[in-house]
GROMACS .gro file of N, CA and C in nm:
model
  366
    1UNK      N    1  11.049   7.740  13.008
    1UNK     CA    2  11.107   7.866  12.965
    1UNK      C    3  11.259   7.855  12.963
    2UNK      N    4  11.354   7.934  12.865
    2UNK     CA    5  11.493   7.985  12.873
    2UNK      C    6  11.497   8.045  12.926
    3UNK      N    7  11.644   8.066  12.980
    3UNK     CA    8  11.724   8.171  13.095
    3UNK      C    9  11.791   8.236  12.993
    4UNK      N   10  11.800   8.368  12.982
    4UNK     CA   11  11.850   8.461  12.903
    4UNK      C   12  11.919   8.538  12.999
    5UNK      N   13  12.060   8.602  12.963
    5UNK     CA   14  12.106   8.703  13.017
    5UNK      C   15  12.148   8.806  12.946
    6UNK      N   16  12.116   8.933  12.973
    6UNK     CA   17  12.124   9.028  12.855
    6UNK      C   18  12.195   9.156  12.975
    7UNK      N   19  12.290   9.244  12.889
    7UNK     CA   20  12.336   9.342  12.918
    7UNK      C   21  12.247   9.484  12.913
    8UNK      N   22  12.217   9.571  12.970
    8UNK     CA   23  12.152   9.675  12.916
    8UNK      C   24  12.237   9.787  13.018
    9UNK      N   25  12.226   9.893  12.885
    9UNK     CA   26  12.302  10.023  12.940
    9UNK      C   27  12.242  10.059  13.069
   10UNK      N   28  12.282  10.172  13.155
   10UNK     CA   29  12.222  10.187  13.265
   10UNK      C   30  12.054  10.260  13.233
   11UNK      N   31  12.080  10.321  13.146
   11UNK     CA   32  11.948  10.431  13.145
   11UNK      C   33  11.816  10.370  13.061
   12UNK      N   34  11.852  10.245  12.986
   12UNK     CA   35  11.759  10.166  12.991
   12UNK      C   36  11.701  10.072  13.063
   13UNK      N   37  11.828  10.050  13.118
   13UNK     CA   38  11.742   9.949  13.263
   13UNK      C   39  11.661  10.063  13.359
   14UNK      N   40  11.673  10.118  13.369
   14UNK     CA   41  11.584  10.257  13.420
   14UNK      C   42  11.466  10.271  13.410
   15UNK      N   43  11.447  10.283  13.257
   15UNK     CA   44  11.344  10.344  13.177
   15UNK      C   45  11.218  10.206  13.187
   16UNK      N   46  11.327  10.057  13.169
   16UNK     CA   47  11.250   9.937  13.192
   16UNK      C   48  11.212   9.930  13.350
   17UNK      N   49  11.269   9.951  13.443
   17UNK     CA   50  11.221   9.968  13.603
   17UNK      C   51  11.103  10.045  13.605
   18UNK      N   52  11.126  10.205  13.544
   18UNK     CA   53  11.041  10.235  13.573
   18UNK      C   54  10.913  10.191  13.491
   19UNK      N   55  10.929  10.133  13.366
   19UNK     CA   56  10.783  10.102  13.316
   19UNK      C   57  10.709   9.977  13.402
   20UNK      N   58  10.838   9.891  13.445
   20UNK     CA   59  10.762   9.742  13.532
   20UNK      C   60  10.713   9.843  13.637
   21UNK      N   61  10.730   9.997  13.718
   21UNK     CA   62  10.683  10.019  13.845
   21UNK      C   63  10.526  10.084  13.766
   22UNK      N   64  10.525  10.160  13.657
   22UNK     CA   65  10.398  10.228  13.640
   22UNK      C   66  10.302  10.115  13.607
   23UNK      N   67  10.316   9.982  13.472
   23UNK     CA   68  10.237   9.870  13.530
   23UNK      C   69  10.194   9.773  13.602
   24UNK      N   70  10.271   9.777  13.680
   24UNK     CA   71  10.283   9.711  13.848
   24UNK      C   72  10.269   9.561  13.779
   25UNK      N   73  10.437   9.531  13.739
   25UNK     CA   74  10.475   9.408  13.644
   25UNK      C   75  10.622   9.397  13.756
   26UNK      N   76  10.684   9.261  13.717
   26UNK     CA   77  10.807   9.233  13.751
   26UNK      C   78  10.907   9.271  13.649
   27UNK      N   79  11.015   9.335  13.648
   27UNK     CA   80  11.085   9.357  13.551
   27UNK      C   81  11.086   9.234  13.434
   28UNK      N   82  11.113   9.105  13.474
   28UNK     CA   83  11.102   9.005  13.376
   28UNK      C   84  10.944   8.993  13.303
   29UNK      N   85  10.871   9.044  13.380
   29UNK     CA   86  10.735   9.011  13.271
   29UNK      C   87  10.753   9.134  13.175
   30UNK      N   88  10.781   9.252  13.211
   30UNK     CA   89  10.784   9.350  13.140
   30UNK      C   90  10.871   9.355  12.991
   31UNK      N   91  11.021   9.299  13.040
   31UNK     CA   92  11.059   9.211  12.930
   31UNK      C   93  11.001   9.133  12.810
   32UNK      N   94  10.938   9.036  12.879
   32UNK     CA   95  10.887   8.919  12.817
   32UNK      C   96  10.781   8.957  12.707
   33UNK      N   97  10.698   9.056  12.768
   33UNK     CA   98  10.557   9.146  12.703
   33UNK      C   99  10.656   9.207  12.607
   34UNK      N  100  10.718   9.306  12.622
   34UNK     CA  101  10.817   9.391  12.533
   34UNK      C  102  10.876   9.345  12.413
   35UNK      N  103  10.941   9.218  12.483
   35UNK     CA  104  11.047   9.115  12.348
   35UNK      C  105  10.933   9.060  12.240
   36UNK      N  106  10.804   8.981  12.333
   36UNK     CA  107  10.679   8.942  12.249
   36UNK      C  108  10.652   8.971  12.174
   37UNK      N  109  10.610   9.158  12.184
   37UNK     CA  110  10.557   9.291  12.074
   37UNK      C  111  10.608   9.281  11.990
   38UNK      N  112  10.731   9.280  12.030
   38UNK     CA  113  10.833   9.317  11.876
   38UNK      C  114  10.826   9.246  11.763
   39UNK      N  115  10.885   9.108  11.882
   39UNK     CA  116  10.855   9.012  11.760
   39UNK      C  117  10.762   8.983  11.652
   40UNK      N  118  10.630   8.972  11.732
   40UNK     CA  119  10.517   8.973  11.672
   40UNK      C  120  10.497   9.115  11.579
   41UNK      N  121  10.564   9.253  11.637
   41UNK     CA  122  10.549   9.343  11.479
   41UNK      C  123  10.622   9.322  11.400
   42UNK      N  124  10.752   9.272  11.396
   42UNK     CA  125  10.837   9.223  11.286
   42UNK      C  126  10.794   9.137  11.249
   43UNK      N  127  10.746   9.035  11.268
   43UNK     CA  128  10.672   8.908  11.179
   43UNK      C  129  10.552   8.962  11.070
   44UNK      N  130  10.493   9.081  11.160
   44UNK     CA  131  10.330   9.085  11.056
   44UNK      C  132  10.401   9.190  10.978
   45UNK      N  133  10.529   9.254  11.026
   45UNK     CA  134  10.608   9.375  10.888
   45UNK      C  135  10.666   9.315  10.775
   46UNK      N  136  10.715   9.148  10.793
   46UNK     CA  137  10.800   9.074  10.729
   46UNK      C  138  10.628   9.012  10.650
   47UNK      N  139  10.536   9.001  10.729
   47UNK     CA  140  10.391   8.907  10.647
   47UNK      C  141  10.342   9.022  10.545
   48UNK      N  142  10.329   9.148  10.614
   48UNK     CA  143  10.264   9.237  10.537
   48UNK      C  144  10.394   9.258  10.406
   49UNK      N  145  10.466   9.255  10.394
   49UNK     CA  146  10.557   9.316  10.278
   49UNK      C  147  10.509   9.150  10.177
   50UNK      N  148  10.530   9.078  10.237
   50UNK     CA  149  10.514   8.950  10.130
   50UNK      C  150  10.316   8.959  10.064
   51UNK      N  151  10.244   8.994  10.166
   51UNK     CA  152  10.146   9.028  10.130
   51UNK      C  153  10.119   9.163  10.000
   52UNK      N  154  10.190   9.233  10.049
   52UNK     CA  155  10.199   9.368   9.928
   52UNK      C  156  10.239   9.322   9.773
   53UNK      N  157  10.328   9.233   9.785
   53UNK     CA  158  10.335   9.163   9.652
   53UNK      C  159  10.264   9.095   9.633
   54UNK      N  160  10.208   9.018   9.703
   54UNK     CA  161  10.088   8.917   9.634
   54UNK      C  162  10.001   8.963   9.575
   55UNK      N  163   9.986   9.082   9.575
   55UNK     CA  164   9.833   9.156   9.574
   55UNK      C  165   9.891   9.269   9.455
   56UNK      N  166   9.948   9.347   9.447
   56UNK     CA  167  10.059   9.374   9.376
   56UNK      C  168  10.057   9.275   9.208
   57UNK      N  169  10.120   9.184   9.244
   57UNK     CA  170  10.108   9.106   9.131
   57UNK      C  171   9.997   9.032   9.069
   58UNK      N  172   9.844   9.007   9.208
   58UNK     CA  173   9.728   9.006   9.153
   58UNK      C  174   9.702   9.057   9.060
   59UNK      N  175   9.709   9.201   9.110
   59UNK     CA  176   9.613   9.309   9.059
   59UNK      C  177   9.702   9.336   8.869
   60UNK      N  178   9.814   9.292   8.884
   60UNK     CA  179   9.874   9.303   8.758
   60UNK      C  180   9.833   9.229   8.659
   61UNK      N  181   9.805   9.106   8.689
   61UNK     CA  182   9.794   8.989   8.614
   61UNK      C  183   9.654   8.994   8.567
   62UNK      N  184   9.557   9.062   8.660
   62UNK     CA  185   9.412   9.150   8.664
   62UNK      C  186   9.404   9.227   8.547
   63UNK      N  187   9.470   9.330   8.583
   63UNK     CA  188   9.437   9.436   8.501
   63UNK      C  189   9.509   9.454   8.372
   64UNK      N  190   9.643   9.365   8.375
   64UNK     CA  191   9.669   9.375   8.211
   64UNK      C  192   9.669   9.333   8.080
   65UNK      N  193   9.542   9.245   8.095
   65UNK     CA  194   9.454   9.190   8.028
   65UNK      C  195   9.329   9.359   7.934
   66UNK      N  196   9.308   9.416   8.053
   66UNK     CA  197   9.198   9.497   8.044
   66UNK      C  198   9.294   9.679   7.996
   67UNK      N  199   9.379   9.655   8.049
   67UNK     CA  200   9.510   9.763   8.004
   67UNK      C  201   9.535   9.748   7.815
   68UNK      N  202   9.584   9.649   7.835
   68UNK     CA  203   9.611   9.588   7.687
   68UNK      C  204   9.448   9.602   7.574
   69UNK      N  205   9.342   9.553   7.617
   69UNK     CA  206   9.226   9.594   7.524
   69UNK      C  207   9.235   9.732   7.534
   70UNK      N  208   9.260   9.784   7.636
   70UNK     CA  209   9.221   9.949   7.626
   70UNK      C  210   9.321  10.013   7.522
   71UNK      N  211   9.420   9.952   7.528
   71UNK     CA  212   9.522  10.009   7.426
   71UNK      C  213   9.503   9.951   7.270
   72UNK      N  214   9.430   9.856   7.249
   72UNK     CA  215   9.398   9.849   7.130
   72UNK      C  216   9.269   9.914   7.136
   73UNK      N  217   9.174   9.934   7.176
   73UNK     CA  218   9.069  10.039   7.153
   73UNK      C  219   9.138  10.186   7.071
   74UNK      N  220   9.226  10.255   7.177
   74UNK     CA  221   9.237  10.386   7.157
   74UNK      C  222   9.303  10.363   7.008
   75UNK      N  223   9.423  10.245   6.995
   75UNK     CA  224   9.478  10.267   6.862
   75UNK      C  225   9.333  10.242   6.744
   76UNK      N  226   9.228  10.208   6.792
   76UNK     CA  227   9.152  10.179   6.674
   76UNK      C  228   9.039  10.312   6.670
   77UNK      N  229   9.048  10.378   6.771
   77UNK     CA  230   8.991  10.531   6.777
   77UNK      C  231   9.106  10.589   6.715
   78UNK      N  232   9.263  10.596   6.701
   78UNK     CA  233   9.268  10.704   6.663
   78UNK      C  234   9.284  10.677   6.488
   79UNK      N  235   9.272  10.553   6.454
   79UNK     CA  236   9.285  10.465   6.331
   79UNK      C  237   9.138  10.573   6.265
   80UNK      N  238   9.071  10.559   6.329
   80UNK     CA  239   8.935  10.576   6.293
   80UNK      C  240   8.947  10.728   6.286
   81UNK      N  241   9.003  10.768   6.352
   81UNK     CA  242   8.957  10.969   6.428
   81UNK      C  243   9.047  11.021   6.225
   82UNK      N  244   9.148  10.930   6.193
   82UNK     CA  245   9.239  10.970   6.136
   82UNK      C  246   9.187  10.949   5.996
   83UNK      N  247   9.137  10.865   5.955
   83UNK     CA  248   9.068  10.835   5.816
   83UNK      C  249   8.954  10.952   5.820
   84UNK      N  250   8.853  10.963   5.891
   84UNK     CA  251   8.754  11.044   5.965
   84UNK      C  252   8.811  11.199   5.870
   85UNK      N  253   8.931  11.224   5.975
   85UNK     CA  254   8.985  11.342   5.930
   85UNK      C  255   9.032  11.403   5.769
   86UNK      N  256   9.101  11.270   5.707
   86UNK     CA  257   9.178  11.276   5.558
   86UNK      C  258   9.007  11.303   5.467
   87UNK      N  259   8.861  11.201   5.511
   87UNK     CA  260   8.791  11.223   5.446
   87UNK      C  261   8.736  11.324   5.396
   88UNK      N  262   8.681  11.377   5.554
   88UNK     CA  263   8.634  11.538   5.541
   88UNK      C  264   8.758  11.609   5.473
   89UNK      N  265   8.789  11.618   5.461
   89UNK     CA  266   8.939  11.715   5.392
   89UNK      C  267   8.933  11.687   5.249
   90UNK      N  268   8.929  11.546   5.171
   90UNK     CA  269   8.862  11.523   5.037
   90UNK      C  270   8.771  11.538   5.036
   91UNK      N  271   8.681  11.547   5.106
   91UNK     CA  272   8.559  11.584   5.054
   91UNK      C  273   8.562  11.760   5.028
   92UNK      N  274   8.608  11.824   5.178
   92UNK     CA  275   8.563  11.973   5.150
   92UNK      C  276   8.634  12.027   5.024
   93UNK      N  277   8.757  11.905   4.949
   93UNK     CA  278   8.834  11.974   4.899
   93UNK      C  279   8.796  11.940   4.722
   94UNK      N  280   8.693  11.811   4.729
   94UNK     CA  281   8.642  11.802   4.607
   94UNK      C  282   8.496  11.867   4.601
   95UNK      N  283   8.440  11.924   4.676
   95UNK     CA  284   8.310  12.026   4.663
   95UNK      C  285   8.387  12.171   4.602
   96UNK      N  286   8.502  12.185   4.614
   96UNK     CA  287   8.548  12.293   4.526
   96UNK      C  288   8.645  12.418   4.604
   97UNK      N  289   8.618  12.353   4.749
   97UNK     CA  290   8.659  12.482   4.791
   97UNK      C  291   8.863  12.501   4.817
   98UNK      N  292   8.930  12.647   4.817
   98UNK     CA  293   8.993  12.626   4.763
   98UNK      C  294   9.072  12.653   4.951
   99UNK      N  295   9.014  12.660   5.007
   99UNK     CA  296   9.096  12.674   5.161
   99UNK      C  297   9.057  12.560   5.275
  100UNK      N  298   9.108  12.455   5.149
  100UNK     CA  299   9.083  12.307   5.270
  100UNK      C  300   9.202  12.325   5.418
  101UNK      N  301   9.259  12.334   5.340
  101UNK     CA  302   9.374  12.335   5.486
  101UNK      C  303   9.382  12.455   5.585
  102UNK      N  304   9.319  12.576   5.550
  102UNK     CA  305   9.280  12.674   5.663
  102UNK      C  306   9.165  12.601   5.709
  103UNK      N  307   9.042  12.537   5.655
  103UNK     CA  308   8.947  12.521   5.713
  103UNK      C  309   8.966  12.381   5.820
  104UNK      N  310   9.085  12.292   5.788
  104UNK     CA  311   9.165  12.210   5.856
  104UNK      C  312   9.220  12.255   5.966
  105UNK      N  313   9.326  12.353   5.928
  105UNK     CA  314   9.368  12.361   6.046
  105UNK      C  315   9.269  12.463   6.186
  106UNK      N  316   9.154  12.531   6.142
  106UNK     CA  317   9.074  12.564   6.228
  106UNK      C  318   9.018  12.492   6.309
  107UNK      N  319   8.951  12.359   6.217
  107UNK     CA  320   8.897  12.258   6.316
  107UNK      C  321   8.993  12.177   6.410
  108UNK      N  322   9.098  12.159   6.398
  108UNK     CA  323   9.214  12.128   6.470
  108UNK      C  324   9.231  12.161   6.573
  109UNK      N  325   9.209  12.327   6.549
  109UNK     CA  326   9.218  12.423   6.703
  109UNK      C  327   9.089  12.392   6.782
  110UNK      N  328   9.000  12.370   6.709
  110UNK     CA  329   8.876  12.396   6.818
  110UNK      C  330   8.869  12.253   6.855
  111UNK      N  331   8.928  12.155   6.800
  111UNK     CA  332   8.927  12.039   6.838
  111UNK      C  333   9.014  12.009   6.976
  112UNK      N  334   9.145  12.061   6.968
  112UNK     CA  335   9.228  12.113   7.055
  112UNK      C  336   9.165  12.129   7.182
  113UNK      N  337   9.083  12.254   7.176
  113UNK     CA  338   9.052  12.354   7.308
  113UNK      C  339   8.897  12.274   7.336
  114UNK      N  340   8.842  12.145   7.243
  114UNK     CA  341   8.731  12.128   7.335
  114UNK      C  342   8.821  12.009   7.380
  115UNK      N  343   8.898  11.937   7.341
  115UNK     CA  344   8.927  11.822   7.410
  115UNK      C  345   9.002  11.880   7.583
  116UNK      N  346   9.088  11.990   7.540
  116UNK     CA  347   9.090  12.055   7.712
  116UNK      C  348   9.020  12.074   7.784
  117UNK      N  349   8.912  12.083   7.748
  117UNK     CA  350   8.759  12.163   7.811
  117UNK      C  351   8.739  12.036   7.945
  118UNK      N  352   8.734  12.071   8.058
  118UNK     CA  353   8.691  11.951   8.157
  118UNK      C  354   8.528  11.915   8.117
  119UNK      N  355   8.531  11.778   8.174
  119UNK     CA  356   8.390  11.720   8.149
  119UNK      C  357   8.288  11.784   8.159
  120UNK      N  358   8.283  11.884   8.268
  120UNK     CA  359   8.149  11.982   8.333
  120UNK      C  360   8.146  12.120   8.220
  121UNK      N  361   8.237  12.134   8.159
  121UNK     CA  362   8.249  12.250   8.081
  121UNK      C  363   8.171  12.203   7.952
  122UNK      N  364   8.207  12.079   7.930
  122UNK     CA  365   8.179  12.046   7.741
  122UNK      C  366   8.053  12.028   7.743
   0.00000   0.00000   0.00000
């Protein structure tokens, strides 16, 4: 073992007396246990932060593979939602009728208020 000599204010050497008297320790073991803790929580605070990135950047390298398809999905739903839409609109508008775009913008709205609608509602 090293010989250490350390200064401590009065009211911590106190507070350390009295903890070596409530575990019925020598002031130096009480130390020794004390300095140990620390260390050992600063090491697993310094392991855990390097750990948070590892996992962190797993999960990135994971999921943005599956991020990225999802984002070409939706652009090819709304590719689709959008032709979908121009059709019906030539169509209702070559059957003759003469209020395509009121009958447009109605379905719009109700399109609107069901896509708000929560899952349990629709």
């Amino acid at each position: 073992m090293k010989r250490l000599t350390v200064r401590l204010p009065e009211d911590v050497y106190n507070a350390l007396a009295a903890l070596s008297v409530r575990r019925e320790e020598s002031i130096a073991v009480t130390v020794r246990r004390l300095l140990s803790q620390a260390i050992s929580e600063e090491a697993a605070a310094d392991g855990k932060d390097v750990i948070i990135d590892a996992v962190r950047r797993a999960m990135r390298d994971v999921l943005k593979p599956a991020e990225d398809r999802m984002a070409k999905l939706a652009a090819k739903a709304a590719m689709a939602a959008a032709t979908s839409m121009y059709l019906n609109t030539q169509v209702i508008g070559d059957l003759g009728r003469k209020d395509v775009l009121q009958i447009y913008s109605e379905a719009r709205k109700r399109a609107v208020a069901y896509l708000r609608e929560r899952d349990e509602e629709a």
